[in-house]
Amino acid sequence: MKKKALFGLIAVIVAMVFLFSACAGSGVELQIPMQKADLIGLWEGTHYLLNRDDDGYDSEMAIKEDGDGITIMFSNTGNAGFTIPIDGEIQGNQLILSRDLEGFTFSGTYTFTDNQKNCLTGEILRIHPDNRVYHWEGELDKYTSEYSGWAQDVEYFKGTLPEKHINLFFKVTEQEFNQACDNLIEIANTVSDAQVFLGLLEILALVDDAHTNIYGFGIYQSEYYPFDIKKIGREHYVFSASEGYEEYLGAKLTSINEHTIEQIRNKTEKIIPAENDVMIAYRTPDYLNSPEALEYCGVVGDGLVEFILNNNGVDETIETDRLTRNEYTTNRSYLNWTRSIAEKNLDKNFWYEYLEEDSILYFQYNRCRDNTEEGLPKFAEVQAEILEILETQNPDKLVVDVRYNSGGSSRYGTNFVNALKASDYNNDIYVITGNQTFSSGVWITVDLKQEMNALIIGEPSSNRPNHYGNVSSFELPNSGLKVSYSNNYWDIYEEVDVLEPDIPVYRDFEDYVNGVDTVLEHIKAL
């Protein structure tokens, strides 16, 4: 090659390198082809809310293969943050995001910004039904690990939860947490999926924050005992049974493998993230049909298991082996029972009924969130109707039933209490609580007690009045499991483990199956 030609080629190469550097430095998009395989995995980073003076918010995007396409879970902890499954489409050099959900619109565009395809940059918009717009811009880096499978998930869990939780080590020490994670990492790829899930639960149970949790054990449960047990009042009863065990519907559980219910709770406590014994008692029935969970907790072995059930006043011993999922579900029978006023509208976030004969306005508040579906009343509308009845009918008693309220946004309950306080209503107010009263359900109970001198009646609540909460979540990179965690601490009451009722009243099983609300009947008699 002639020297002149060689110098010319070198000059072109230098110019190309200079041009590439200039483009990269000036923020010009790199035209790197975007492929599905390059996107699969977990992406983490920071997004900034435009036109706001903030330090940025944690964001992540979990991208999985879905046949010929991809599925995406996008999470952002910022102002009006969200965690939502979102649709993704690759268009040339860009990943286009979109989703419409309950009147909200999400859209976004992301591109690669490095040759290694380990960095995405872009924006996402959230438009509210009232046309408010939240616009974030940010960057996401791809998560990589020396581990694979479940071990990778536990490693990610170990590093991510302490970073995101507002105060993870308020009870468990950092050393205890890390050691528990390391122990699980070591065996995670050699044991069953169910055992890894239970191992993660055991670590979370050390934290002592019921909002910091994972859900979905049923996805990994592969073996079953024939009985589905439900706690009513202080006792446990068979509500459904596999084929061949129908005669035990409605029977009371006495023991499993000679372990009483109290002894079983003492063992299942290790896999239940909880703040008090009420939550442990409430969650324990979730595992009474699971050989894997009961074996993990040391209640059963790998052979036949003895259930002692009190059936029509007679204790009967039933030996059963482990069932497959198909054996458990095929021709399953269910207890025939009648729904009381407390159970007839559990699908509704909130509703009320004026019991004119008893001069009681009954308001059931099941979820601390508003209705967004077309045709359903808004909370503010229902609140106005309740206040009008209180003013025009002046019932002797107002009953607010939150026994099935596991939380949500506390602002609806706070607004309700403030409106009630501003009204002229000064008759008796009762709040019905139970072992499913949790989070913001406890908050409105405390507000009504402190602001309106309401009497709490029913069963104790399942978390502390003062508690960690304001939940966000992140996904584990391999399994896609969502881990919830707390962003705040709410100091709203006395430092007690349980919000005890002023008037303890436990549901009666015979009342329950016959459609009688034991607690409401007690209120009527007061």
XYZ file of N, CA, C and O in Angstrom, residues 194 197-198 200-202 213-218 221 223-225 227-229 236 253 256 264 267-273 279-297 299-300 307:
208
model
N -40.304 -24.716 46.462
C -41.071 -24.430 47.675
C -40.152 -24.182 48.858
O -40.400 -23.290 49.680
N -38.652 -20.691 48.607
C -39.668 -19.700 48.975
C -39.825 -19.640 50.494
O -39.847 -18.554 51.093
N -39.916 -20.798 51.134
C -40.048 -20.842 52.594
C -38.797 -20.305 53.269
O -38.877 -19.660 54.323
N -36.912 -17.882 52.081
C -37.018 -16.422 52.008
C -38.000 -15.902 53.060
O -37.756 -14.873 53.701
N -39.110 -16.615 53.241
C -40.074 -16.228 54.274
C -39.430 -16.269 55.662
O -39.688 -15.401 56.503
N -38.604 -17.285 55.896
C -37.953 -17.391 57.203
C -37.026 -16.206 57.461
O -36.958 -15.686 58.581
N -42.549 -8.433 52.837
C -43.070 -9.788 52.686
C -42.979 -10.230 51.230
O -42.698 -9.426 50.333
N -43.220 -11.501 50.987
C -43.430 -12.027 49.646
C -44.695 -12.877 49.669
O -45.065 -13.428 50.714
N -45.358 -12.959 48.535
C -46.604 -13.714 48.440
C -46.536 -14.655 47.233
O -45.766 -14.439 46.309
N -47.365 -15.694 47.276
C -47.442 -16.588 46.133
C -46.905 -17.979 46.383
O -46.491 -18.666 45.446
N -46.904 -18.418 47.653
C -46.414 -19.765 47.946
C -47.174 -20.820 47.149
O -46.609 -21.848 46.745
N -48.457 -20.595 46.899
C -49.269 -21.566 46.175
C -48.729 -21.908 44.798
O -48.980 -23.002 44.274
N -46.255 -24.649 45.617
C -46.744 -25.787 46.390
C -47.136 -26.916 45.447
O -47.972 -26.734 44.565
N -47.527 -30.355 46.774
C -48.142 -31.421 47.547
C -49.162 -30.837 48.520
O -49.002 -29.694 48.974
N -50.177 -31.666 48.847
C -51.280 -31.149 49.653
C -51.788 -32.224 50.611
O -51.691 -33.420 50.339
N -52.354 -31.753 51.723
C -53.237 -32.580 52.526
C -54.670 -32.250 52.106
O -54.931 -31.175 51.550
N -57.446 -31.287 53.436
C -58.356 -30.351 54.095
C -57.910 -28.891 53.928
O -56.736 -28.566 54.085
N -58.877 -28.031 53.624
C -58.646 -26.586 53.630
C -59.259 -26.055 54.922
O -60.472 -26.159 55.134
N -58.410 -25.494 55.778
C -58.813 -25.103 57.132
C -58.962 -23.592 57.219
O -58.133 -22.838 56.699
N -60.570 -23.648 64.516
C -60.264 -23.901 63.111
C -61.175 -25.004 62.582
O -61.333 -26.049 63.238
N -60.710 -28.737 63.715
C -59.374 -29.298 63.800
C -58.879 -29.258 65.248
O -58.888 -28.207 65.888
N -52.584 -31.945 64.543
C -51.929 -32.588 63.412
C -50.673 -33.262 63.951
O -49.810 -32.594 64.535
N -48.524 -25.802 66.796
C -48.258 -25.598 65.373
C -47.918 -24.132 65.102
O -46.987 -23.825 64.347
N -44.474 -23.179 65.718
C -43.532 -23.660 64.716
C -43.662 -22.894 63.401
O -42.647 -22.582 62.757
N -44.886 -22.594 62.975
C -45.063 -21.852 61.721
C -44.652 -20.394 61.862
O -44.480 -19.698 60.853
N -44.482 -19.933 63.080
C -44.023 -18.558 63.314
C -42.745 -18.266 62.542
O -42.507 -17.130 62.113
N -41.911 -19.272 62.316
C -40.621 -19.065 61.656
C -40.769 -18.667 60.192
O -39.831 -18.119 59.598
N -41.947 -18.929 59.564
C -42.116 -18.596 58.145
C -43.195 -17.537 57.922
O -43.645 -17.338 56.790
N -43.608 -16.849 58.987
C -44.668 -15.846 58.852
C -44.131 -14.466 59.258
O -43.926 -14.203 60.445
N -43.874 -13.576 58.303
C -43.505 -12.204 58.648
C -44.646 -11.554 59.422
O -45.755 -11.411 58.907
N -51.295 -11.991 63.787
C -50.941 -12.259 62.395
C -50.503 -13.712 62.217
O -50.860 -14.366 61.229
N -49.758 -14.242 63.174
C -49.321 -15.635 63.084
C -50.531 -16.566 63.102
O -50.621 -17.512 62.309
N -51.488 -16.282 63.993
C -52.709 -17.102 64.063
C -53.524 -16.984 62.778
O -54.122 -17.968 62.321
N -53.549 -15.805 62.181
C -54.317 -15.584 60.956
C -53.681 -16.289 59.758
O -54.374 -16.884 58.920
N -52.340 -16.263 59.669
C -51.649 -16.818 58.511
C -51.386 -18.326 58.616
O -51.214 -18.999 57.600
N -51.345 -18.872 59.824
C -51.034 -20.291 59.975
C -51.950 -21.203 59.155
O -51.472 -22.162 58.529
N -53.273 -20.968 59.091
C -54.126 -21.842 58.268
C -53.726 -21.915 56.799
O -54.061 -22.891 56.119
N -53.006 -20.897 56.290
C -52.550 -20.936 54.904
C -51.645 -22.129 54.636
O -51.510 -22.570 53.486
N -51.013 -22.650 55.694
C -50.021 -23.708 55.528
C -50.475 -25.057 56.078
O -49.721 -26.028 56.004
N -51.682 -25.139 56.615
C -52.119 -26.384 57.235
C -52.423 -27.474 56.210
O -52.529 -28.655 56.570
N -52.566 -27.116 54.940
C -52.768 -28.135 53.903
C -51.487 -28.400 53.120
O -51.509 -29.077 52.101
N -50.348 -27.871 53.611
C -49.093 -27.973 52.872
C -48.097 -28.897 53.579
O -47.498 -28.509 54.596
N -47.880 -30.117 53.064
C -46.853 -30.982 53.651
C -45.470 -30.344 53.626
O -44.689 -30.500 54.567
N -45.165 -29.603 52.536
C -43.839 -28.988 52.410
C -43.609 -27.938 53.494
O -42.532 -27.895 54.110
N -44.616 -27.098 53.745
C -44.469 -26.061 54.768
C -44.440 -26.663 56.165
O -43.613 -26.269 57.011
N -45.322 -27.620 56.441
C -45.364 -28.221 57.780
C -44.111 -29.053 58.051
O -43.634 -29.103 59.191
N -43.566 -29.689 57.025
C -42.300 -30.414 57.210
C -41.156 -29.434 57.451
O -40.288 -29.664 58.295
N -41.151 -28.325 56.708
C -40.121 -27.291 56.880
C -40.127 -26.769 58.312
O -39.069 -26.467 58.882
N -41.324 -26.694 58.910
C -41.454 -26.155 60.265
C -41.362 -27.236 61.349
O -41.476 -26.925 62.540
N -43.424 -29.894 61.839
C -44.711 -30.396 62.332
C -44.941 -31.827 61.863
O -45.507 -32.652 62.584
N -44.535 -32.134 60.622
C -44.745 -33.468 60.058
C -43.436 -34.008 59.496
O -42.473 -33.263 59.294
N -54.467 -36.351 61.218
C -55.308 -35.212 61.575
C -56.341 -35.711 62.585
O -56.984 -36.736 62.344
